[in-house]
mmCIF file of C-alpha atoms in Angstrom:
data_model
loop_
_atom_site.group_PDB
_atom_site.id
_atom_site.type_symbol
_atom_site.label_atom_id
_atom_site.label_comp_id
_atom_site.label_asym_id
_atom_site.label_seq_id
_atom_site.Cartn_x
_atom_site.Cartn_y
_atom_site.Cartn_z
ATOM 1 C CA MET A 381 -14.312 18.126 5.456
ATOM 2 C CA LEU A 382 -14.378 14.445 4.592
ATOM 3 C CA PRO A 383 -16.972 11.900 5.720
ATOM 4 C CA CYS A 384 -14.180 9.680 7.046
ATOM 5 C CA THR A 385 -10.460 10.203 7.623
ATOM 6 C CA GLY A 386 -10.032 6.862 5.847
ATOM 7 C CA ARG A 387 -10.447 8.837 2.609
ATOM 8 C CA ILE A 388 -7.292 10.802 3.344
ATOM 9 C CA ASP A 389 -4.197 9.582 1.603
ATOM 10 C CA GLU A 390 -0.629 10.775 1.703
ATOM 11 C CA SER A 391 -0.925 12.817 -1.478
ATOM 12 C CA LEU A 392 -3.806 14.914 -0.077
ATOM 13 C CA LEU A 393 -1.744 15.736 2.999
ATOM 14 C CA LEU A 394 1.329 16.633 0.961
ATOM 15 C CA LYS A 395 -0.820 18.730 -1.399
ATOM 16 C CA ALA A 396 -1.878 20.839 1.601
ATOM 17 C CA PHE A 397 1.791 21.712 2.181
ATOM 18 C CA GLU A 398 2.276 22.385 -1.531
ATOM 19 C CA ASN A 399 -0.715 24.717 -1.362
ATOM 20 C CA GLY A 400 0.957 26.729 1.380
ATOM 21 C CA ALA A 401 -0.113 25.167 4.667
ATOM 22 C CA ASP A 402 2.363 25.680 7.518
ATOM 23 C CA GLY A 403 0.812 22.793 9.405
ATOM 24 C CA VAL A 404 -1.819 20.135 8.868
ATOM 25 C CA MET A 405 -4.075 18.817 11.590
ATOM 26 C CA VAL A 406 -6.026 15.632 10.893
ATOM 27 C CA ILE A 407 -8.988 14.965 13.152
ATOM 28 C CA GLY A 408 -10.601 11.553 13.071
ATOM 29 C CA CYS A 409 -13.177 9.746 15.178
ATOM 30 C CA LEU A 410 -12.101 8.013 18.354
ATOM 31 C CA GLU A 411 -10.191 4.808 17.737
ATOM 32 C CA GLY A 412 -12.519 1.839 17.934
ATOM 33 C CA ASP A 413 -15.451 4.085 17.054
ATOM 34 C CA CYS A 414 -15.078 4.340 13.267
ATOM 35 C CA HIS A 415 -18.354 4.077 11.339
ATOM 36 C CA TYR A 416 -16.326 2.448 8.546
ATOM 37 C CA VAL A 417 -14.582 0.070 10.988
ATOM 38 C CA ASN A 418 -10.952 1.169 10.595
ATOM 39 C CA GLY A 419 -10.862 4.380 8.540
ATOM 40 C CA ASN A 420 -9.234 6.347 11.357
ATOM 41 C CA ILE A 421 -6.626 3.619 11.928
ATOM 42 C CA ARG A 422 -5.697 3.768 8.239
ATOM 43 C CA ALA A 423 -5.569 7.552 8.413
ATOM 44 C CA ARG A 424 -3.184 7.361 11.366
ATOM 45 C CA ALA A 425 -0.827 5.087 9.388
ATOM 46 C CA ARG A 426 -0.920 7.512 6.450
ATOM 47 C CA VAL A 427 -0.282 10.510 8.687
ATOM 48 C CA GLU A 428 2.713 8.651 10.115
ATOM 49 C CA ARG A 429 4.025 8.039 6.600
ATOM 50 C CA VAL A 430 3.714 11.733 5.784
ATOM 51 C CA TYR A 431 5.390 12.543 9.117
ATOM 52 C CA ASN A 432 8.364 10.452 7.962
ATOM 53 C CA ILE A 433 8.390 12.077 4.515
ATOM 54 C CA LEU A 434 8.380 15.577 6.027
ATOM 55 C CA GLU A 435 11.223 14.561 8.299
ATOM 56 C CA GLN A 436 13.269 13.220 5.369
ATOM 57 C CA ILE A 437 12.854 16.358 3.283
ATOM 58 C CA ASN A 438 13.473 18.749 6.179
ATOM 59 C CA ILE A 439 10.039 20.358 6.134
ATOM 60 C CA GLY A 440 9.589 19.415 9.788
ATOM 61 C CA PRO A 441 7.559 16.399 10.854
ATOM 62 C CA GLU A 442 5.958 18.268 13.754
ATOM 63 C CA ARG A 443 3.963 20.243 11.190
ATOM 64 C CA ILE A 444 1.514 17.355 10.900
ATOM 65 C CA ARG A 445 -0.465 15.711 13.643
ATOM 66 C CA MET A 446 -3.503 13.514 13.993
ATOM 67 C CA TYR A 447 -6.033 13.837 16.791
ATOM 68 C CA ASN A 448 -8.977 11.598 17.622
ATOM 69 C CA LEU A 449 -12.166 13.194 18.873
ATOM 70 C CA SER A 450 -15.850 12.428 19.004
ATOM 71 C CA ALA A 451 -18.345 14.824 17.423
ATOM 72 C CA GLY A 452 -19.504 15.826 20.927
ATOM 73 C CA GLU A 453 -16.124 17.055 22.138
ATOM 74 C CA GLY A 454 -16.273 20.667 20.992
ATOM 75 C CA ALA A 455 -14.258 22.060 23.883
ATOM 76 C CA LYS A 456 -11.552 19.476 23.369
ATOM 77 C CA PHE A 457 -11.503 20.262 19.642
ATOM 78 C CA ALA A 458 -10.928 23.940 20.425
ATOM 79 C CA ALA A 459 -8.176 23.076 22.923
ATOM 80 C CA PHE A 460 -6.398 20.732 20.482
ATOM 81 C CA THR A 461 -6.685 23.266 17.680
ATOM 82 C CA ASN A 462 -5.267 26.056 19.826
ATOM 83 C CA GLU A 463 -2.445 23.771 20.931
ATOM 84 C CA PHE A 464 -1.575 22.794 17.366
ATOM 85 C CA VAL A 465 -1.854 26.317 15.974
ATOM 86 C CA GLY A 466 0.360 27.543 18.808
ATOM 87 C CA ARG A 467 2.951 24.937 18.015
ATOM 88 C CA VAL A 468 2.949 25.757 14.285
ATOM 89 C CA GLU A 469 3.249 29.468 15.076
ATOM 90 C CA GLU A 470 6.302 28.697 17.207
ATOM 91 C CA LEU A 471 7.785 26.776 14.271
ATOM 92 C CA GLY A 472 7.105 29.696 11.931
ATOM 93 C CA PRO A 473 6.419 29.524 8.203
ATOM 94 C CA SER A 474 7.213 26.231 6.501
ATOM 95 C CA PRO A 475 10.434 26.120 4.463
ATOM 96 C CA ILE A 476 8.216 26.161 1.347
ATOM 97 C CA ASN A 477 6.570 29.416 2.360
ATOM 98 C CA LEU A 478 9.919 30.866 3.390
ATOM 99 C CA ALA A 479 11.367 30.006 -0.036
ATOM 100 C CA ARG A 480 8.308 31.502 -1.712
ATOM 101 C CA SER A 481 8.456 34.752 0.260
ATOM 102 C CA ASN A 482 12.222 35.033 -0.353
ATOM 103 C CA GLY A 483 11.591 34.453 -4.053
ATOM 104 C CA SER A 484 8.894 37.132 -4.224
ATOM 105 C CA LYS A 485 11.104 39.622 -2.310
ATOM 106 C CA GLU A 486 13.933 38.982 -4.759
ATOM 107 C CA SER A 487 11.663 39.514 -7.748
ATOM 108 C CA GLU A 488 10.319 42.754 -6.153
ATOM 109 C CA GLN A 489 13.884 43.974 -5.714
ATOM 110 C CA GLU A 490 14.627 43.101 -9.346
ATOM 111 C CA VAL A 491 11.575 45.109 -10.458
ATOM 112 C CA GLN A 492 12.659 48.088 -8.297
ATOM 113 C CA ALA A 493 16.210 47.891 -9.655
ATOM 114 C CA THR A 494 14.894 48.098 -13.197
ATOM 115 C CA MET B 942 3.715 -10.283 -9.306
ATOM 116 C CA ILE B 943 6.987 -8.395 -9.598
ATOM 117 C CA THR B 944 7.622 -6.698 -6.274
ATOM 118 C CA GLY B 945 9.746 -3.724 -5.362
ATOM 119 C CA THR B 946 10.626 -1.237 -2.658
ATOM 120 C CA PRO B 947 10.912 2.552 -2.917
ATOM 121 C CA LYS B 948 14.371 3.995 -3.180
ATOM 122 C CA PRO B 949 15.324 6.319 -0.308
ATOM 123 C CA ILE B 950 14.153 9.845 -1.028
ATOM 124 C CA GLU B 951 17.711 11.194 -0.601
ATOM 125 C CA GLU B 952 18.878 8.899 -3.398
ATOM 126 C CA ILE B 953 16.051 10.022 -5.673
ATOM 127 C CA LEU B 954 16.710 13.693 -4.906
ATOM 128 C CA GLU B 955 20.345 13.164 -5.833
ATOM 129 C CA MET B 956 19.309 11.527 -9.132
ATOM 130 C CA VAL B 957 16.972 14.358 -10.114
ATOM 131 C CA GLU B 958 19.316 17.093 -8.863
ATOM 132 C CA PRO B 959 20.494 18.145 -12.352
ATOM 133 C CA TYR B 960 16.943 18.473 -13.688
ATOM 134 C CA ASP B 961 14.194 21.033 -13.208
ATOM 135 C CA ASN B 962 11.589 19.546 -15.521
ATOM 136 C CA ILE B 963 10.816 15.813 -15.332
ATOM 137 C CA ILE B 964 8.141 13.167 -15.765
ATOM 138 C CA VAL B 965 7.322 10.837 -12.879
ATOM 139 C CA ALA B 966 5.922 7.695 -14.490
ATOM 140 C CA GLY B 967 4.065 4.938 -12.673
ATOM 141 C CA CYS B 968 2.642 1.657 -13.895
ATOM 142 C CA PHE B 969 -0.791 0.139 -13.269
ATOM 143 C CA GLY B 970 0.684 -3.395 -13.317
ATOM 144 C CA CYS B 971 2.432 -5.300 -10.542
ATOM 145 C CA VAL B 972 3.934 -2.243 -8.841
ATOM 146 C CA THR B 973 0.464 -0.816 -8.281
ATOM 147 C CA VAL B 974 -0.585 -4.014 -6.520
ATOM 148 C CA CYS B 975 2.464 -4.019 -4.251
ATOM 149 C CA ARG B 976 1.937 -0.300 -3.553
ATOM 150 C CA VAL B 977 5.283 0.954 -4.791
ATOM 151 C CA GLY B 978 4.752 2.362 -8.279
ATOM 152 C CA GLY B 979 1.099 3.054 -9.033
ATOM 153 C CA ASP B 980 -0.890 6.241 -9.505
ATOM 154 C CA LYS B 981 -0.985 7.087 -5.795
ATOM 155 C CA GLU B 982 2.726 6.547 -5.420
ATOM 156 C CA VAL B 983 3.311 8.844 -8.417
ATOM 157 C CA GLN B 984 1.320 11.582 -6.669
ATOM 158 C CA VAL B 985 3.101 11.120 -3.338
ATOM 159 C CA LEU B 986 6.573 10.991 -4.860
ATOM 160 C CA SER B 987 5.898 14.002 -7.085
ATOM 161 C CA SER B 988 4.605 16.077 -4.166
ATOM 162 C CA THR B 989 7.565 15.003 -2.052
ATOM 163 C CA LEU B 990 10.045 16.024 -4.739
ATOM 164 C CA ARG B 991 8.330 19.349 -5.387
ATOM 165 C CA LEU B 992 8.288 20.169 -1.672
ATOM 166 C CA ALA B 993 11.903 19.143 -1.122
ATOM 167 C CA ARG B 994 13.145 21.044 -4.138
ATOM 168 C CA GLU B 995 11.152 24.197 -3.459
ATOM 169 C CA ALA B 996 12.299 24.233 0.159
ATOM 170 C CA ALA B 997 15.866 23.970 -1.126
ATOM 171 C CA GLY B 998 15.256 26.947 -3.426
ATOM 172 C CA LYS B 999 15.420 24.938 -6.657
ATOM 173 C CA LYS B 1000 11.912 24.317 -7.936
ATOM 174 C CA ILE B 1001 11.147 21.341 -10.120
ATOM 175 C CA GLU B 1002 8.290 20.954 -12.584
ATOM 176 C CA ILE B 1003 6.811 17.476 -12.694
ATOM 177 C CA ARG B 1004 4.377 15.850 -15.097
ATOM 178 C CA GLU B 1005 2.637 12.953 -13.374
ATOM 179 C CA VAL B 1006 1.663 9.972 -15.517
ATOM 180 C CA CYS B 1007 0.708 6.377 -14.849
ATOM 181 C CA LEU B 1008 0.787 3.971 -17.767
ATOM 182 C CA GLU B 1009 -1.283 0.833 -18.108
ATOM 183 C CA ARG B 1010 1.984 -1.119 -18.279
ATOM 184 C CA GLN B 1011 5.524 0.040 -18.931
ATOM 185 C CA CYS B 1012 6.527 -3.375 -20.293
ATOM 186 C CA ASP B 1013 4.302 -3.228 -23.410
ATOM 187 C CA PRO B 1014 5.151 -0.967 -26.350
ATOM 188 C CA GLU B 1015 1.588 0.163 -27.077
ATOM 189 C CA TYR B 1016 1.263 1.708 -23.617
ATOM 190 C CA LEU B 1017 4.549 3.584 -23.945
ATOM 191 C CA GLU B 1018 3.678 5.189 -27.291
ATOM 192 C CA PRO B 1019 1.294 7.831 -25.845
ATOM 193 C CA MET B 1020 4.346 9.397 -24.152
ATOM 194 C CA ARG B 1021 6.172 9.924 -27.455
ATOM 195 C CA PRO B 1022 4.559 13.288 -28.346
ATOM 196 C CA TYR B 1023 5.663 14.974 -25.136
ATOM 197 C CA ILE B 1024 8.549 13.002 -23.616
ATOM 198 C CA GLU B 1025 11.237 15.174 -25.217
ATOM 199 C CA ASP B 1026 9.720 18.266 -23.603
ATOM 200 C CA TYR B 1027 11.135 16.924 -20.342
ATOM 201 C CA GLN B 1028 14.737 16.537 -19.254
ATOM 202 C CA ALA B 1029 14.336 13.084 -17.667
ATOM 203 C CA VAL B 1030 11.840 10.420 -16.657
ATOM 204 C CA LEU B 1031 11.774 9.080 -13.116
ATOM 205 C CA SER B 1032 10.034 5.730 -13.467
ATOM 206 C CA ILE B 1033 8.641 3.796 -10.532
ATOM 207 C CA ALA B 1034 7.850 0.710 -12.602
ATOM 208 C CA CYS B 1035 9.897 -2.476 -12.271
ATOM 209 C CA GLY B 1036 13.329 -2.755 -13.854
ATOM 210 C CA ALA B 1037 11.814 -4.315 -16.981
ATOM 211 C CA GLY B 1038 9.454 -1.392 -17.501
ATOM 212 C CA ILE B 1039 12.163 1.202 -16.900
ATOM 213 C CA GLN B 1040 14.523 -0.482 -19.357
ATOM 214 C CA PHE B 1041 11.831 -0.852 -21.984
ATOM 215 C CA MET B 1042 11.006 2.833 -21.761
ATOM 216 C CA ALA B 1043 14.711 3.668 -22.020
ATOM 217 C CA GLU B 1044 14.927 1.550 -25.185
ATOM 218 C CA LYS B 1045 11.912 3.219 -26.778
ATOM 219 C CA PHE B 1046 12.871 6.802 -25.914
ATOM 220 C CA THR B 1047 16.615 6.938 -26.418
ATOM 221 C CA LYS B 1048 17.049 10.716 -26.109
ATOM 222 C CA THR B 1049 15.638 10.990 -22.594
ATOM 223 C CA PRO B 1050 17.520 9.834 -19.478
ATOM 224 C CA LEU B 1051 15.592 7.257 -17.430
ATOM 225 C CA LEU B 1052 15.946 7.216 -13.644
ATOM 226 C CA PRO B 1053 14.784 4.348 -11.391
ATOM 227 C CA GLY B 1054 12.605 5.406 -8.467
ATOM 228 C CA ILE B 1055 12.289 1.918 -6.968
ATOM 229 C CA ASN B 1056 14.456 -1.102 -6.314
ATOM 230 C CA THR B 1057 12.883 -4.048 -8.102
ATOM 231 C CA GLY B 1058 12.568 -7.095 -5.887
ATOM 232 C CA PHE B 1059 11.325 -10.551 -6.775
ATOM 233 C CA LEU B 1060 8.468 -12.614 -8.231
ATOM 234 C CA GLY B 1061 6.275 -13.029 -5.217
ATOM 235 C CA VAL B 1062 2.911 -13.184 -3.532
ATOM 236 C CA THR B 1063 0.968 -11.055 -1.064
ATOM 237 C CA GLU B 1064 1.039 -12.784 2.339
ATOM 238 C CA ARG B 1065 -1.121 -10.008 3.823
ATOM 239 C CA GLN B 1066 -1.469 -6.296 3.258
ATOM 240 C CA GLY B 1067 2.045 -4.907 3.356
ATOM 241 C CA GLU B 1068 3.907 -8.233 3.274
ATOM 242 C CA TRP B 1069 5.198 -9.969 0.155
ATOM 243 C CA THR B 1070 7.339 -13.071 -0.143
ATOM 244 C CA GLU B 1071 9.264 -14.674 -2.978
ATOM 245 C CA ARG B 1072 7.923 -17.728 -4.784
ATOM 246 C CA CYS B 1073 9.547 -18.036 -8.219
ATOM 247 C CA GLN B 1074 12.950 -17.401 -9.742
ATOM 248 C CA GLY B 1075 11.873 -18.028 -13.318
ATOM 249 C CA CYS B 1076 14.290 -20.936 -13.812
ATOM 250 C CA GLY B 1077 12.426 -21.990 -16.955
ATOM 251 C CA ASP B 1078 12.004 -25.677 -15.998
ATOM 252 C CA CYS B 1079 9.171 -25.992 -13.479
ATOM 253 C CA VAL B 1080 9.089 -29.044 -11.188
ATOM 254 C CA LEU B 1081 6.234 -27.999 -8.916
ATOM 255 C CA HIS B 1082 4.208 -31.096 -9.907
ATOM 256 C CA LEU B 1083 6.867 -33.252 -8.225
ATOM 257 C CA THR B 1084 7.441 -31.095 -5.168
ATOM 258 C CA GLY B 1085 3.963 -30.611 -3.782
ATOM 259 C CA GLY B 1086 3.661 -27.162 -5.323
ATOM 260 C CA ILE B 1087 6.665 -25.799 -3.383
ATOM 261 C CA CYS B 1088 9.624 -24.569 -5.413
ATOM 262 C CA PRO B 1089 13.020 -25.937 -4.361
ATOM 263 C CA VAL B 1090 14.818 -23.336 -6.482
ATOM 264 C CA THR B 1091 13.226 -20.449 -4.619
ATOM 265 C CA ARG B 1092 12.340 -21.828 -1.216
ATOM 266 C CA CYS B 1093 15.684 -23.550 -0.625
ATOM 267 C CA ALA B 1094 18.439 -21.007 0.035
ATOM 268 C CA LYS B 1095 20.876 -23.209 -1.913
ATOM 269 C CA SER B 1096 18.375 -24.148 -4.638
ATOM 270 C CA ILE B 1097 19.393 -27.770 -4.162
ATOM 271 C CA PHE B 1098 17.436 -30.675 -5.581
ATOM 272 C CA HIS B 1099 18.061 -33.560 -3.227
ATOM 273 C CA GLY B 1100 16.336 -32.844 0.042
ATOM 274 C CA PRO B 1101 17.201 -30.885 3.180
ATOM 275 C CA CYS B 1102 20.890 -30.113 3.686
ATOM 276 C CA GLY B 1103 22.788 -30.231 6.988
ATOM 277 C CA GLY B 1104 21.779 -26.641 7.688
ATOM 278 C CA SER B 1105 18.142 -27.572 8.169
ATOM 279 C CA VAL B 1106 17.293 -27.799 11.875
ATOM 280 C CA GLN B 1107 13.755 -28.566 13.004
ATOM 281 C CA GLY B 1108 12.382 -27.233 9.742
ATOM 282 C CA ILE B 1109 14.320 -23.957 9.874
ATOM 283 C CA CYS B 1110 17.008 -22.928 7.390
ATOM 284 C CA GLU B 1111 20.449 -22.008 8.685
ATOM 285 C CA VAL B 1112 20.500 -18.722 6.750
ATOM 286 C CA ASP B 1113 17.788 -17.098 8.860
ATOM 287 C CA LYS B 1114 15.628 -18.193 11.784
ATOM 288 C CA GLU B 1115 12.641 -16.661 9.998
ATOM 289 C CA VAL B 1116 13.176 -18.842 6.903
ATOM 290 C CA LYS B 1117 11.591 -22.257 6.783
ATOM 291 C CA CYS B 1118 13.589 -25.050 5.165
ATOM 292 C CA GLY B 1119 12.158 -25.332 1.648
ATOM 293 C CA TRP B 1120 12.922 -29.037 1.460
ATOM 294 C CA GLN B 1121 11.310 -29.758 4.808
ATOM 295 C CA LEU B 1122 8.203 -27.982 3.519
ATOM 296 C CA ILE B 1123 8.312 -30.083 0.330
ATOM 297 C CA ILE B 1124 8.649 -33.374 2.190
ATOM 298 C CA ASP B 1125 5.933 -32.482 4.684
ATOM 299 C CA ARG B 1126 3.622 -31.595 1.795
ATOM 300 C CA LEU B 1127 4.452 -34.750 -0.164
ATOM 301 C CA VAL B 1128 3.736 -36.841 2.927
ATOM 302 C CA SER B 1129 0.374 -35.130 3.464
ATOM 303 C CA LEU B 1130 -0.475 -35.573 -0.229
ATOM 304 C CA GLU B 1131 0.696 -39.220 -0.061
ATOM 305 C CA GLN B 1132 3.000 -38.475 -2.991
ATOM 306 C CA MET B 1133 6.406 -39.289 -1.489
ATOM 307 C CA GLU B 1134 7.107 -41.383 -4.584
ATOM 308 C CA ASN B 1135 7.584 -38.051 -6.394
ATOM 309 C CA TYR B 1136 10.664 -37.409 -4.255
ATOM 310 C CA GLY B 1137 12.427 -40.164 -6.176
ATOM 311 C CA LYS B 1138 11.338 -38.835 -9.556
ATOM 312 C CA LEU B 1139 13.325 -35.624 -9.277
ATOM 313 C CA LYS B 1140 16.037 -35.315 -11.853
ATOM 314 C CA PRO B 1141 19.515 -36.154 -10.569
ATOM 315 C CA TYR B 1142 20.819 -32.939 -12.081
ATOM 316 C CA LYS B 1143 18.780 -29.889 -12.846
ATOM 317 C CA GLY B 1144 19.499 -28.322 -16.200
ATOM 318 C CA TRP B 1145 20.123 -24.652 -15.674
ATOM 319 C CA ASP B 1146 20.347 -23.910 -19.387
ATOM 320 C CA THR B 1147 16.770 -22.594 -19.257
ATOM 321 C CA SER B 1148 17.665 -20.275 -16.404
ATOM 322 C CA ARG B 1149 19.861 -17.167 -16.397
ATOM 323 C CA ASP B 1150 23.078 -18.995 -17.249
ATOM 324 C CA GLY B 1151 22.764 -18.296 -20.947
ATOM 325 C CA GLY B 1152 22.285 -14.560 -20.500
ATOM 326 C CA PRO B 1153 19.055 -12.648 -21.158
ATOM 327 C CA ARG B 1154 16.310 -15.037 -22.228
ATOM 328 C CA ARG B 1155 13.788 -14.816 -25.031
ATOM 329 C CA ILE B 1156 10.451 -16.474 -25.651
ATOM 330 C CA ILE B 1157 9.175 -16.648 -29.214
ATOM 331 C CA ARG B 1158 5.688 -17.967 -29.793
ATOM 332 C CA GLU B 1159 5.682 -18.779 -33.510
ATOM 333 C CA ASP B 1160 1.890 -19.024 -33.498
ATOM 334 C CA MET B 1161 1.635 -15.461 -32.277
ATOM 335 C CA VAL B 1162 4.463 -13.691 -34.076
#
């Protein structure tokens, strides 16, 4: 939880994928309603940059998405979250997690073979 | 400042393909200001490479560093104790910084992570434009502070050429005629007499024509 999505930069978002996230959802305040004037607009630009990076390295750009909500929109938050989680589940594990699980299976097999 | 643009990630991945243990080195100088080679860009590039390589089943270990400047020897020295523990350095400093590091650490391959651009200024966040070509013989006092070498596509010294139409250069509709800008400025400064003071021929011997240049300040050596 950050006080403003303006604090988010590309490296934080990429770190989430490095740390095993299959998808990353960024939720900022409604556009035009940022307490820090344009933090959510900056966040959107950074999310778009990460979207492009994920596309270039074949991780899948649809694994990241930004939503804008006010603090009073709990039902909408739940709906957006369910929608995003559903989409990520359809996509399956990220290529990073697939590579990691393949790697651990291989090492298990090596241990069993010895 | 010296500007630059990131190399395409595919090109960088191809460069680092033979290595599984590298340093990604940024610079807190110009490339930090133009958002292409500073600490944040080191973090983003390193994460991107780690993700791409792990997804491809060939993990890469990366040490992330950002030096005060890559173009000064004292800031490169702290890398000496550990640089040979790594197979290569991917530098996102300007071409000068990358070359200087390559000269100081001759046993480690240096890879460029950016394409170095020009000596320029920040027009607004995210937009930089060229102002100086380092010709070594500045005439800005005669040209209203506008450089004919840089701002004129032909670097000519005798006013607008036939390709200047309504203040626009023939090379690109987005490019203003440098000489029209100079004359307009001289008129507004009431310094049109300077137009006649320009040298008939510019000496280019202080520019790149003599190969790589050197400045020696005897009082400082």
